[in-house]
Short mmCIF file of N, CA and C in Angstrom, two decimals:
data_model
loop_
_atom_site.label_atom_id
_atom_site.label_comp_id
_atom_site.label_asym_id
_atom_site.label_seq_id
_atom_site.Cartn_x
_atom_site.Cartn_y
_atom_site.Cartn_z
N MET A 1 10.85 10.20 12.80
CA MET A 1 10.36 9.77 11.46
C MET A 1 9.97 8.37 11.63
N ASN A 2 8.77 8.04 11.10
CA ASN A 2 8.23 6.71 11.09
C ASN A 2 8.09 6.09 9.69
N ALA A 3 8.45 4.78 9.50
CA ALA A 3 8.29 4.17 8.25
C ALA A 3 6.95 3.61 8.07
N LEU A 4 6.40 3.73 6.82
CA LEU A 4 5.08 3.12 6.51
C LEU A 4 5.31 1.67 6.07
N ASN A 5 4.49 0.79 6.65
CA ASN A 5 4.45 -0.63 6.14
C ASN A 5 3.01 -0.97 5.97
N PRO A 6 2.46 -0.58 4.87
CA PRO A 6 0.94 -0.67 4.73
C PRO A 6 0.33 -2.00 4.20
N VAL A 7 1.17 -3.09 4.21
CA VAL A 7 0.62 -4.31 3.72
C VAL A 7 -0.65 -4.70 4.49
N GLY A 8 -1.73 -4.99 3.72
CA GLY A 8 -3.00 -5.31 4.28
C GLY A 8 -3.92 -4.15 4.52
N GLU A 9 -3.37 -2.96 4.45
CA GLU A 9 -4.23 -1.73 4.69
C GLU A 9 -4.97 -1.42 3.41
N LYS A 10 -6.06 -0.75 3.59
CA LYS A 10 -6.87 -0.19 2.43
C LYS A 10 -6.03 0.93 1.71
N PHE A 11 -5.97 0.84 0.39
CA PHE A 11 -5.23 1.80 -0.32
C PHE A 11 -5.66 3.30 -0.02
N ASP A 12 -4.70 4.07 0.36
CA ASP A 12 -4.98 5.51 0.62
C ASP A 12 -4.10 6.37 -0.28
N PRO A 13 -4.62 7.07 -1.19
CA PRO A 13 -3.78 7.84 -2.12
C PRO A 13 -3.01 8.98 -1.50
N ASN A 14 -3.40 9.35 -0.26
CA ASN A 14 -2.63 10.39 0.49
C ASN A 14 -1.38 9.84 1.06
N ARG A 15 -1.33 8.45 1.27
CA ARG A 15 -0.18 7.84 1.96
C ARG A 15 0.57 6.85 1.05
N HIS A 16 -0.10 6.39 -0.01
CA HIS A 16 0.45 5.34 -0.84
C HIS A 16 0.44 5.78 -2.35
N GLN A 17 1.37 5.27 -3.07
CA GLN A 17 1.40 5.51 -4.54
C GLN A 17 1.38 4.17 -5.20
N ALA A 18 0.24 3.82 -5.90
CA ALA A 18 0.13 2.56 -6.56
C ALA A 18 0.93 2.52 -7.80
N VAL A 19 1.83 1.51 -7.85
CA VAL A 19 2.60 1.31 -9.04
C VAL A 19 2.12 0.16 -9.89
N SER A 20 1.27 -0.63 -9.37
CA SER A 20 0.72 -1.78 -10.12
C SER A 20 -0.54 -2.27 -9.39
N MET A 21 -1.40 -3.05 -10.16
CA MET A 21 -2.57 -3.67 -9.56
C MET A 21 -2.47 -5.18 -9.99
N VAL A 22 -2.84 -5.99 -9.10
CA VAL A 22 -2.84 -7.49 -9.30
C VAL A 22 -4.15 -8.08 -8.89
N ASP A 23 -4.44 -9.19 -9.43
CA ASP A 23 -5.61 -9.98 -8.92
C ASP A 23 -5.27 -10.49 -7.50
N GLY A 24 -5.91 -9.88 -6.52
CA GLY A 24 -5.66 -10.22 -5.10
C GLY A 24 -5.86 -11.68 -4.77
N ALA A 25 -6.93 -12.32 -5.40
CA ALA A 25 -7.22 -13.72 -5.10
C ALA A 25 -6.07 -14.61 -5.58
N SER A 26 -5.32 -14.25 -6.55
CA SER A 26 -4.20 -15.09 -6.99
C SER A 26 -3.03 -15.02 -6.07
N ARG A 27 -2.86 -13.92 -5.38
CA ARG A 27 -1.78 -13.81 -4.42
C ARG A 27 -2.17 -14.28 -3.02
N ASP A 28 -3.26 -13.77 -2.55
CA ASP A 28 -3.69 -14.17 -1.18
C ASP A 28 -5.24 -14.00 -1.04
N PRO A 29 -6.04 -14.98 -1.09
CA PRO A 29 -7.45 -14.88 -1.18
C PRO A 29 -8.09 -14.05 0.04
N ALA A 30 -7.28 -13.94 1.09
CA ALA A 30 -7.77 -13.16 2.29
C ALA A 30 -7.63 -11.63 2.06
N VAL A 31 -6.96 -11.22 1.07
CA VAL A 31 -6.80 -9.76 0.83
C VAL A 31 -8.03 -9.24 0.01
N PRO A 32 -8.78 -8.27 0.66
CA PRO A 32 -9.88 -7.72 -0.09
C PRO A 32 -9.49 -6.83 -1.21
N PRO A 33 -10.39 -6.45 -2.11
CA PRO A 33 -10.09 -5.54 -3.14
C PRO A 33 -9.68 -4.13 -2.69
N ASN A 34 -8.72 -3.49 -3.44
CA ASN A 34 -8.33 -2.12 -3.11
C ASN A 34 -7.51 -2.10 -1.82
N HIS A 35 -6.81 -3.14 -1.50
CA HIS A 35 -5.91 -3.22 -0.33
C HIS A 35 -4.50 -3.50 -0.82
N VAL A 36 -3.50 -3.06 -0.06
CA VAL A 36 -2.15 -3.21 -0.42
C VAL A 36 -1.71 -4.64 -0.20
N VAL A 37 -1.19 -5.24 -1.24
CA VAL A 37 -0.64 -6.59 -1.12
C VAL A 37 0.87 -6.69 -1.04
N GLU A 38 1.59 -5.66 -1.47
CA GLU A 38 3.05 -5.70 -1.40
C GLU A 38 3.61 -4.26 -1.43
N VAL A 39 4.66 -4.04 -0.70
CA VAL A 39 5.35 -2.73 -0.69
C VAL A 39 6.59 -2.80 -1.55
N MET A 40 6.74 -1.98 -2.49
CA MET A 40 7.91 -1.94 -3.36
C MET A 40 8.96 -0.99 -2.75
N GLN A 41 8.52 0.08 -2.12
CA GLN A 41 9.49 0.98 -1.44
C GLN A 41 8.72 1.59 -0.26
N LYS A 42 9.43 1.51 0.91
CA LYS A 42 8.72 2.12 2.16
C LYS A 42 8.47 3.61 2.03
N GLY A 43 7.46 4.04 2.65
CA GLY A 43 7.18 5.45 2.76
C GLY A 43 7.53 5.94 4.18
N TYR A 44 7.54 7.29 4.34
CA TYR A 44 7.93 7.83 5.61
C TYR A 44 7.00 8.97 6.09
N LEU A 45 6.79 9.05 7.33
CA LEU A 45 5.95 10.05 7.94
C LEU A 45 6.73 10.78 9.06
N ILE A 46 6.50 12.04 9.23
CA ILE A 46 6.94 12.78 10.40
C ILE A 46 5.60 13.26 11.03
N GLY A 47 5.26 12.71 12.23
CA GLY A 47 4.00 12.94 12.80
C GLY A 47 2.92 12.39 11.90
N GLU A 48 2.01 13.14 11.41
CA GLU A 48 0.94 12.71 10.43
C GLU A 48 1.29 13.19 9.02
N ARG A 49 2.36 13.96 8.85
CA ARG A 49 2.76 14.39 7.59
C ARG A 49 3.55 13.46 6.71
N VAL A 50 3.16 13.17 5.49
CA VAL A 50 3.80 12.22 4.60
C VAL A 50 4.98 12.89 4.03
N ILE A 51 6.15 12.30 4.26
CA ILE A 51 7.43 12.79 3.71
C ILE A 51 7.66 12.15 2.35
N ARG A 52 7.45 10.82 2.28
CA ARG A 52 7.45 10.08 1.03
C ARG A 52 6.39 8.99 1.04
N PRO A 53 5.47 9.03 0.08
CA PRO A 53 4.48 7.92 0.01
C PRO A 53 5.11 6.59 -0.26
N ALA A 54 4.51 5.55 0.31
CA ALA A 54 4.96 4.20 -0.02
C ALA A 54 4.54 3.81 -1.39
N LEU A 55 5.49 3.17 -2.14
CA LEU A 55 5.16 2.60 -3.45
C LEU A 55 4.63 1.25 -3.27
N VAL A 56 3.39 1.03 -3.69
CA VAL A 56 2.71 -0.27 -3.35
C VAL A 56 2.11 -0.91 -4.63
N ILE A 57 1.82 -2.18 -4.45
CA ILE A 57 0.97 -2.99 -5.38
C ILE A 57 -0.30 -3.21 -4.73
N VAL A 58 -1.45 -2.97 -5.44
CA VAL A 58 -2.77 -2.98 -4.88
C VAL A 58 -3.58 -4.10 -5.53
N SER A 59 -4.49 -4.76 -4.69
CA SER A 59 -5.33 -5.76 -5.25
C SER A 59 -6.45 -5.13 -6.04
N ALA A 60 -6.73 -5.76 -7.18
CA ALA A 60 -7.72 -5.16 -8.12
C ALA A 60 -9.11 -5.33 -7.58
N PRO A 61 -10.09 -4.39 -7.92
CA PRO A 61 -11.42 -4.58 -7.46
C PRO A 61 -12.19 -5.64 -8.22
#
C-alpha cells in the first residue's frame, strides 16, 4: 500500500477529492491553477487502484 502525497500535482478527480479551492497566488505564486496546494488527509493506493482518495485543497483557475 502506498500513500498519496499530491502537493504540487495537477488535480485528478480519480485520485483526489477537492474539499476546498483557494487563490493559488495568495498561498504560493509558483502553484499553477487546478493544482493541489495542500493535503488535508492522505490517500492510499494498492498498485494503481485507489483505496482512498486524498482530500485536498486546490488552487482556483
